[in-house]
Tab-separated table of C-alpha atoms in Angstrom:
chain	number	residue	atom	x	y	z
A	18	UNK	CA	-15.838	-40.227	-10.936
A	19	UNK	CA	-18.784	-42.262	-9.702
A	20	UNK	CA	-21.701	-43.424	-11.837
A	21	UNK	CA	-24.960	-43.455	-9.874
A	22	UNK	CA	-28.208	-45.158	-10.855
A	23	UNK	CA	-31.561	-44.638	-9.183
A	24	UNK	CA	-33.601	-46.955	-11.390
A	25	UNK	CA	-33.765	-50.716	-11.419
A	26	UNK	CA	-35.144	-53.118	-14.005
A	27	UNK	CA	-37.447	-52.549	-15.816
A	28	UNK	CA	-36.673	-48.838	-15.471
A	29	UNK	CA	-32.919	-48.996	-16.011
A	30	UNK	CA	-31.196	-45.709	-16.634
A	31	UNK	CA	-27.784	-44.298	-17.278
A	32	UNK	CA	-26.876	-41.427	-14.999
A	33	UNK	CA	-23.870	-39.430	-16.119
A	34	UNK	CA	-22.654	-36.939	-13.481
A	35	UNK	CA	-21.009	-33.968	-15.094
A	36	UNK	CA	-18.413	-33.468	-12.369
A	37	UNK	CA	-17.937	-33.904	-8.636
A	38	UNK	CA	-17.983	-30.749	-6.562
A	39	UNK	CA	-15.039	-30.417	-4.197
A	40	UNK	CA	-15.566	-29.914	-0.477
A	41	UNK	CA	-14.106	-26.423	-0.708
A	42	UNK	CA	-16.488	-25.462	-3.523
A	43	UNK	CA	-19.449	-26.712	-1.487
A	44	UNK	CA	-18.298	-24.781	1.548
A	45	UNK	CA	-18.019	-21.623	-0.497
A	46	UNK	CA	-21.563	-21.981	-1.720
A	47	UNK	CA	-23.970	-19.509	-0.160
A	48	UNK	CA	-26.839	-22.006	-0.242
A	49	UNK	CA	-27.225	-24.273	2.784
A	50	UNK	CA	-28.330	-27.040	0.446
A	51	UNK	CA	-27.124	-26.791	-3.174
A	52	UNK	CA	-29.815	-27.033	-5.810
A	53	UNK	CA	-30.282	-30.542	-7.196
A	54	UNK	CA	-30.715	-30.320	-10.973
A	55	UNK	CA	-31.388	-33.101	-13.476
A	56	UNK	CA	-31.397	-32.932	-17.269
A	57	UNK	CA	-33.704	-35.636	-18.610
A	58	UNK	CA	-32.919	-37.003	-22.095
A	59	UNK	CA	-34.667	-39.493	-24.381
A	60	UNK	CA	-31.576	-40.305	-26.456
A	61	UNK	CA	-27.913	-40.743	-25.503
A	62	UNK	CA	-25.150	-38.206	-25.259
A	63	UNK	CA	-22.507	-38.260	-27.962
A	64	UNK	CA	-24.515	-36.712	-30.808
A	65	UNK	CA	-22.174	-33.680	-31.074
A	66	UNK	CA	-25.390	-31.715	-31.349
A	67	UNK	CA	-28.508	-31.011	-29.276
A	68	UNK	CA	-27.926	-33.392	-26.362
A	69	UNK	CA	-24.240	-32.622	-26.010
A	70	UNK	CA	-24.958	-28.884	-26.074
A	71	UNK	CA	-27.621	-29.274	-23.375
A	72	UNK	CA	-25.140	-31.199	-21.223
A	73	UNK	CA	-22.472	-28.551	-21.791
A	74	UNK	CA	-24.855	-25.880	-20.512
A	75	UNK	CA	-25.559	-27.958	-17.430
A	76	UNK	CA	-21.850	-28.516	-16.845
A	77	UNK	CA	-21.276	-24.764	-16.973
A	78	UNK	CA	-24.123	-24.227	-14.499
A	79	UNK	CA	-22.651	-26.801	-12.134
A	80	UNK	CA	-19.251	-25.149	-12.313
A	81	UNK	CA	-20.353	-21.530	-11.985
A	82	UNK	CA	-23.544	-21.760	-9.906
A	83	UNK	CA	-22.419	-24.552	-7.557
A	84	UNK	CA	-25.441	-26.783	-8.087
A	85	UNK	CA	-25.516	-30.560	-7.949
A	86	UNK	CA	-26.149	-31.575	-11.569
A	87	UNK	CA	-26.609	-34.833	-13.416
A	88	UNK	CA	-27.824	-36.079	-16.766
A	89	UNK	CA	-30.427	-38.843	-16.816
A	90	UNK	CA	-30.646	-40.741	-20.094
A	91	UNK	CA	-33.761	-42.881	-20.467
A	92	UNK	CA	-33.270	-46.396	-21.857
A	93	UNK	CA	-33.872	-46.629	-25.587
A	94	UNK	CA	-37.205	-47.610	-27.125
A	95	UNK	CA	-39.286	-46.971	-24.016
A	96	UNK	CA	-43.048	-46.502	-24.286
A	97	UNK	CA	-44.759	-43.448	-22.815
A	98	UNK	CA	-45.727	-45.273	-19.618
A	99	UNK	CA	-42.127	-46.181	-18.807
A	100	UNK	CA	-40.887	-42.707	-19.703
A	101	UNK	CA	-43.536	-41.240	-17.418
A	102	UNK	CA	-42.349	-43.429	-14.538
A	103	UNK	CA	-38.767	-42.264	-15.118
A	104	UNK	CA	-39.938	-38.654	-15.198
A	105	UNK	CA	-41.789	-39.033	-11.895
A	106	UNK	CA	-38.803	-40.633	-10.186
A	107	UNK	CA	-36.519	-37.804	-11.318
A	108	UNK	CA	-39.100	-35.155	-10.358
A	109	UNK	CA	-39.309	-36.558	-6.818
A	110	UNK	CA	-35.518	-36.503	-6.342
A	111	UNK	CA	-34.615	-33.044	-7.705
A	112	UNK	CA	-35.325	-29.362	-7.136
A	113	UNK	CA	-35.175	-28.560	-10.859
A	114	UNK	CA	-35.792	-30.911	-13.772
A	115	UNK	CA	-34.979	-29.867	-17.351
A	116	UNK	CA	-36.677	-31.460	-20.374
A	117	UNK	CA	-35.940	-30.718	-24.012
A	118	UNK	CA	-37.594	-33.378	-26.180
A	119	UNK	CA	-41.041	-33.955	-27.620
A	120	UNK	CA	-42.287	-36.883	-25.526
A	121	UNK	CA	-40.959	-35.502	-22.267
A	122	UNK	CA	-42.692	-32.207	-23.094
A	123	UNK	CA	-46.000	-34.079	-23.176
A	124	UNK	CA	-45.203	-35.931	-19.963
A	125	UNK	CA	-44.262	-32.664	-18.267
A	126	UNK	CA	-47.555	-31.111	-19.323
A	127	UNK	CA	-49.524	-34.005	-17.812
A	128	UNK	CA	-47.499	-34.393	-14.597
A	129	UNK	CA	-46.209	-31.007	-13.440
A	130	UNK	CA	-49.227	-30.403	-11.197
A	131	UNK	CA	-48.360	-33.548	-9.218
A	132	UNK	CA	-44.965	-32.078	-8.209
A	133	UNK	CA	-45.798	-28.574	-7.071
A	134	UNK	CA	-42.576	-28.221	-5.065
A	135	UNK	CA	-40.402	-29.141	-8.056
A	136	UNK	CA	-39.359	-26.537	-10.603
A	137	UNK	CA	-39.311	-27.572	-14.251
A	138	UNK	CA	-37.359	-26.007	-17.086
A	139	UNK	CA	-38.920	-26.662	-20.490
A	140	UNK	CA	-36.711	-26.106	-23.540
A	141	UNK	CA	-38.022	-25.928	-27.124
A	142	UNK	CA	-41.717	-25.896	-26.173
A	143	UNK	CA	-44.123	-23.729	-24.191
A	144	UNK	CA	-46.200	-25.004	-21.264
A	145	UNK	CA	-47.843	-22.530	-18.898
A	146	UNK	CA	-47.979	-23.769	-15.315
A	147	UNK	CA	-46.976	-22.236	-11.960
A	148	UNK	CA	-43.876	-24.425	-11.606
A	149	UNK	CA	-42.710	-24.417	-15.265
A	150	UNK	CA	-40.463	-21.840	-16.929
A	151	UNK	CA	-39.922	-22.235	-20.674
A	152	UNK	CA	-37.454	-21.158	-23.315
A	153	UNK	CA	-38.488	-21.749	-26.897
A	154	UNK	CA	-37.219	-20.560	-30.265
A	155	UNK	CA	-38.414	-18.820	-33.421
A	156	UNK	CA	-35.936	-21.036	-35.231
A	157	UNK	CA	-37.838	-20.869	-38.501
A	158	UNK	CA	-36.234	-17.423	-38.908
A	159	UNK	CA	-32.702	-18.827	-38.881
A	160	UNK	CA	-33.819	-21.735	-41.078
A	161	UNK	CA	-35.145	-19.218	-43.618
A	162	UNK	CA	-31.702	-17.614	-43.900
A	163	UNK	CA	-30.053	-21.027	-44.163
A	164	UNK	CA	-32.465	-22.013	-46.939
A	165	UNK	CA	-31.618	-18.870	-48.865
A	166	UNK	CA	-27.887	-19.537	-48.449
A	167	UNK	CA	-28.297	-23.158	-49.571
A	168	UNK	CA	-30.208	-22.105	-52.668
A	169	UNK	CA	-27.556	-19.562	-53.589
A	170	UNK	CA	-24.841	-22.195	-53.156
A	171	UNK	CA	-26.753	-24.695	-55.287
A	172	UNK	CA	-26.794	-22.159	-58.129
A	173	UNK	CA	-23.007	-21.809	-58.083
A	174	UNK	CA	-20.995	-23.344	-60.927
A	175	UNK	CA	-17.498	-22.879	-59.517
A	176	UNK	CA	-17.537	-25.574	-56.809
A	177	UNK	CA	-17.093	-29.324	-57.336
A	178	UNK	CA	-19.998	-31.648	-56.599
A	179	UNK	CA	-22.820	-29.321	-57.612
A	180	UNK	CA	-25.221	-30.917	-60.058
A	181	UNK	CA	-27.216	-27.818	-60.931
A	182	UNK	CA	-30.517	-29.659	-60.538
A	183	UNK	CA	-31.825	-27.195	-57.944
A	184	UNK	CA	-32.372	-29.872	-55.298
A	185	UNK	CA	-31.786	-29.422	-51.579
A	186	UNK	CA	-32.271	-32.101	-48.925
A	187	UNK	CA	-33.543	-32.062	-45.344
A	188	UNK	CA	-32.998	-34.991	-42.974
A	189	UNK	CA	-35.247	-35.039	-39.875
A	190	UNK	CA	-34.904	-37.366	-36.922
A	191	UNK	CA	-38.661	-37.474	-36.266
A	192	UNK	CA	-41.828	-35.966	-37.690
A	193	UNK	CA	-42.512	-33.468	-34.906
A	194	UNK	CA	-43.752	-29.836	-34.936
A	195	UNK	CA	-40.271	-28.410	-34.331
A	196	UNK	CA	-38.858	-30.172	-37.380
A	197	UNK	CA	-41.834	-29.233	-39.547
A	198	UNK	CA	-41.495	-25.570	-38.602
A	199	UNK	CA	-37.768	-25.554	-39.351
A	200	UNK	CA	-38.286	-27.322	-42.666
A	201	UNK	CA	-41.005	-24.866	-43.675
A	202	UNK	CA	-38.779	-21.871	-42.909
A	203	UNK	CA	-35.877	-23.432	-44.805
A	204	UNK	CA	-38.072	-24.154	-47.845
A	205	UNK	CA	-39.461	-20.611	-47.939
A	206	UNK	CA	-35.945	-19.199	-47.764
A	207	UNK	CA	-34.766	-21.395	-50.618
A	208	UNK	CA	-37.718	-20.463	-52.821
A	209	UNK	CA	-37.359	-16.729	-52.248
A	210	UNK	CA	-34.018	-17.124	-54.039
A	211	UNK	CA	-35.284	-19.449	-56.738
A	212	UNK	CA	-38.962	-20.514	-56.989
A	213	UNK	CA	-37.851	-23.628	-58.870
A	214	UNK	CA	-35.678	-24.851	-56.007
A	215	UNK	CA	-36.891	-28.234	-54.683
A	216	UNK	CA	-36.464	-29.366	-51.074
A	217	UNK	CA	-36.717	-33.140	-50.659
A	218	UNK	CA	-37.295	-34.456	-47.158
A	219	UNK	CA	-36.682	-37.714	-45.339
A	220	UNK	CA	-37.565	-38.761	-41.774
A	221	UNK	CA	-35.163	-41.141	-40.037
A	222	UNK	CA	-37.700	-42.209	-37.401
A	223	UNK	CA	-35.572	-41.611	-34.306
A	224	UNK	CA	-32.986	-39.093	-33.167
A	225	UNK	CA	-31.094	-42.029	-31.669
A	226	UNK	CA	-30.732	-44.189	-34.795
A	227	UNK	CA	-27.310	-43.532	-36.313
A	228	UNK	CA	-27.404	-46.047	-39.151
A	229	UNK	CA	-30.867	-44.981	-40.247
A	230	UNK	CA	-29.460	-41.469	-40.558
A	231	UNK	CA	-26.775	-42.776	-42.883
A	232	UNK	CA	-29.273	-44.719	-44.964
A	233	UNK	CA	-31.721	-41.848	-45.408
A	234	UNK	CA	-28.931	-39.383	-46.160
A	235	UNK	CA	-27.688	-41.658	-48.925
A	236	UNK	CA	-31.181	-41.758	-50.439
A	237	UNK	CA	-31.490	-37.973	-50.528
A	238	UNK	CA	-28.016	-37.518	-51.981
A	239	UNK	CA	-28.643	-40.209	-54.592
A	240	UNK	CA	-31.720	-38.228	-55.648
A	241	UNK	CA	-29.479	-35.288	-56.497
A	242	UNK	CA	-29.484	-33.116	-53.356
A	243	UNK	CA	-26.466	-30.806	-53.509
A	244	UNK	CA	-26.916	-29.497	-49.955
A	245	UNK	CA	-28.211	-31.604	-47.068
A	246	UNK	CA	-29.498	-30.224	-43.753
A	247	UNK	CA	-28.572	-32.566	-40.894
A	248	UNK	CA	-31.318	-32.612	-38.251
A	249	UNK	CA	-31.377	-36.223	-37.067
A	250	UNK	CA	-29.386	-36.357	-33.827
A	251	UNK	CA	-27.187	-39.451	-33.603
A	252	UNK	CA	-27.614	-39.926	-37.359
A	253	UNK	CA	-25.880	-36.649	-38.199
A	254	UNK	CA	-22.307	-37.980	-38.072
A	255	UNK	CA	-22.976	-40.964	-40.383
A	256	UNK	CA	-25.005	-38.667	-42.654
A	257	UNK	CA	-22.050	-36.304	-42.843
A	258	UNK	CA	-19.872	-39.209	-43.950
A	259	UNK	CA	-22.318	-39.726	-46.819
A	260	UNK	CA	-22.093	-36.023	-47.680
A	261	UNK	CA	-18.338	-36.395	-47.952
A	262	UNK	CA	-18.605	-39.571	-50.037
A	263	UNK	CA	-21.024	-37.878	-52.445
A	264	UNK	CA	-18.888	-34.736	-52.715
A	265	UNK	CA	-21.899	-32.745	-51.525
A	266	UNK	CA	-22.432	-29.994	-48.945
A	267	UNK	CA	-24.140	-29.829	-45.549
A	268	UNK	CA	-25.877	-27.459	-43.168
A	269	UNK	CA	-25.810	-28.167	-39.432
A	270	UNK	CA	-28.484	-27.565	-36.811
A	271	UNK	CA	-28.463	-26.347	-33.187
A	272	UNK	CA	-24.695	-25.879	-32.840
A	273	UNK	CA	-21.765	-24.881	-35.052
A	274	UNK	CA	-20.735	-27.851	-37.212
A	275	UNK	CA	-18.096	-26.091	-39.343
A	276	UNK	CA	-15.188	-28.064	-37.924
A	277	UNK	CA	-16.734	-31.487	-38.497
A	278	UNK	CA	-16.144	-31.392	-42.246
A	279	UNK	CA	-14.287	-28.214	-43.253
A	280	UNK	CA	-15.123	-26.993	-46.704
A	281	UNK	CA	-18.323	-29.034	-46.847
A	282	UNK	CA	-20.432	-27.395	-44.119
A	283	UNK	CA	-21.842	-24.186	-45.574
A	284	UNK	CA	-23.399	-22.886	-42.340
A	285	UNK	CA	-25.323	-24.030	-39.277
A	286	UNK	CA	-28.717	-23.051	-37.874
A	287	UNK	CA	-28.019	-21.973	-34.299
A	288	UNK	CA	-30.391	-22.206	-31.324
A	289	UNK	CA	-27.938	-22.162	-28.367
A	290	UNK	CA	-29.442	-24.967	-26.246
A	291	UNK	CA	-26.496	-24.727	-23.829
A	292	UNK	CA	-27.386	-21.120	-23.018
A	293	UNK	CA	-31.040	-22.055	-22.509
A	294	UNK	CA	-30.072	-24.699	-19.941
A	295	UNK	CA	-27.716	-22.364	-18.115
A	296	UNK	CA	-30.265	-19.547	-17.966
A	297	UNK	CA	-32.985	-21.791	-16.531
A	298	UNK	CA	-30.642	-23.184	-13.872
A	299	UNK	CA	-29.462	-19.672	-13.035
A	300	UNK	CA	-33.067	-18.517	-12.591
A	301	UNK	CA	-33.759	-21.376	-10.183
A	302	UNK	CA	-30.482	-20.936	-8.298
A	303	UNK	CA	-30.861	-17.181	-7.829
A	304	UNK	CA	-34.545	-17.119	-6.903
A	305	UNK	CA	-35.661	-15.467	-10.158
A	306	UNK	CA	-37.439	-18.539	-11.550
A	307	UNK	CA	-40.814	-17.462	-12.951
A	308	UNK	CA	-43.530	-20.034	-13.446
A	309	UNK	CA	-45.847	-19.618	-16.440
A	310	UNK	CA	-43.156	-17.616	-18.268
A	311	UNK	CA	-42.381	-18.564	-21.872
A	312	UNK	CA	-39.312	-16.817	-23.282
A	313	UNK	CA	-39.112	-16.851	-27.083
A	314	UNK	CA	-35.630	-16.499	-28.531
A	315	UNK	CA	-35.513	-15.147	-32.061
A	316	UNK	CA	-33.328	-13.382	-34.589
A	317	UNK	CA	-34.011	-9.994	-33.013
A	318	UNK	CA	-32.790	-10.894	-29.519
A	319	UNK	CA	-29.923	-13.092	-30.751
A	320	UNK	CA	-31.537	-16.333	-29.621
A	321	UNK	CA	-31.304	-17.887	-33.089
A	322	UNK	CA	-28.945	-17.255	-35.988
A	323	UNK	CA	-26.819	-18.863	-38.679
A	324	UNK	CA	-23.048	-19.165	-38.539
A	325	UNK	CA	-20.762	-16.919	-40.531
A	326	UNK	CA	-19.806	-18.545	-43.833
A	327	UNK	CA	-16.248	-17.191	-43.899
A	328	UNK	CA	-14.760	-20.533	-42.707
A	329	UNK	CA	-16.497	-22.268	-45.617
A	330	UNK	CA	-15.202	-19.716	-48.090
A	331	UNK	CA	-11.678	-19.979	-46.683
A	332	UNK	CA	-11.668	-23.792	-46.716
A	333	UNK	CA	-12.912	-24.002	-50.308
A	334	UNK	CA	-10.980	-20.991	-51.636
A	335	UNK	CA	-14.270	-20.258	-53.322
A	336	UNK	CA	-15.002	-16.811	-54.643
A	337	UNK	CA	-18.654	-17.034	-53.707
A	338	UNK	CA	-20.652	-14.178	-55.080
A	339	UNK	CA	-20.627	-11.039	-52.935
A	340	UNK	CA	-24.323	-10.956	-53.684
A	341	UNK	CA	-24.767	-13.862	-51.218
A	342	UNK	CA	-23.756	-11.784	-48.188
A	343	UNK	CA	-25.672	-8.788	-49.430
A	344	UNK	CA	-28.842	-10.784	-50.068
A	345	UNK	CA	-28.686	-12.559	-46.706
A	346	UNK	CA	-28.313	-9.232	-44.951
A	347	UNK	CA	-31.340	-7.923	-46.846
A	348	UNK	CA	-33.418	-10.936	-45.850
A	349	UNK	CA	-32.293	-10.610	-42.233
A	350	UNK	CA	-33.447	-6.987	-42.176
A	351	UNK	CA	-36.760	-7.935	-43.751
A	352	UNK	CA	-37.394	-10.485	-40.990
A	353	UNK	CA	-36.419	-8.028	-38.255
A	354	UNK	CA	-38.582	-5.235	-39.682
A	355	UNK	CA	-41.601	-7.431	-40.418
A	356	UNK	CA	-41.242	-7.527	-44.187
A	357	UNK	CA	-40.942	-11.304	-44.035
A	358	UNK	CA	-43.422	-13.032	-41.732
A	359	UNK	CA	-42.794	-16.711	-41.192
A	360	UNK	CA	-45.466	-19.047	-39.950
A	361	UNK	CA	-44.425	-21.227	-37.039
A	362	UNK	CA	-45.699	-24.794	-37.291
A	363	UNK	CA	-44.584	-25.699	-33.774
A	364	UNK	CA	-46.907	-25.740	-30.781
A	365	UNK	CA	-45.969	-22.516	-29.006
A	366	UNK	CA	-48.007	-23.530	-25.964
A	367	UNK	CA	-48.934	-27.137	-25.215
A	368	UNK	CA	-51.410	-25.987	-22.571
A	369	UNK	CA	-52.237	-23.127	-20.220
A	370	UNK	CA	-52.528	-24.954	-16.908
A	371	UNK	CA	-53.970	-23.088	-13.934
């Protein structure tokens, strides 16, 4: 496997090819020139979360759609000017560029018009432009269900480590609209179960700072949080170690985290970033790419959800109240039928560019 790099100092980058296509696979491809696709990241791979799921979706697209795919990881602690230069270099060299983070969303909004022959896939934000197709999420709906589940767990008396202080914790990587919307949905879900339930919140400052995630998790757990939502990227794994040390419980975000600490992860808020990547690449590869389209994935169309809590129940041998499943199903139906309307605090559309 070869590691390529198209940037030189001061714009160093780490390019991680997902696989090398064989000559036979290339020959079998119907396209004369396979689509060149790049996934542009602000923080490294290895978070077992958002970035790794995005890369997995791209790997699947490379394997099944016979595109040339690579992941471009920007150097850490870059200012907007340097990130913009990296974006432009990648946009010049690829047919499709995928972005899925807050600062690259802004850069995409300001630069897409300069690359009219490049297609852009925008994940987790909406930008209307002729060469941008977006997939975003009504993830506050899944967070609402997770908040309700966390509150019901925190009221249990049969499991070790529960303090009964009605405190839940939320650990964000950065203070961005996506995190605020998720936190708001989670808080509303917790309080529909118990109006006295408190949700304490800490911001790590970066999705790439592992040790800061550990430090802030420890603070929240020391304040009495029985359940901690892990939404801080590279900080999630160290934070989960703190959950274990404090004999507490966790909720994952983006992907299924059940196996990372069996018996301590109640559920996970799912958004399926891997599927979003694959679907955008498939649209570009099959000629069905639609500029100005913003697809919203929600509870109704299966684009967001929470994981089944049976693995948690099996790992803990806990006889959690049957009322938990019944109540969650009721709340799910209320969301689907409009009985519960959740306000999104995320920017659905960054701009409507002509």
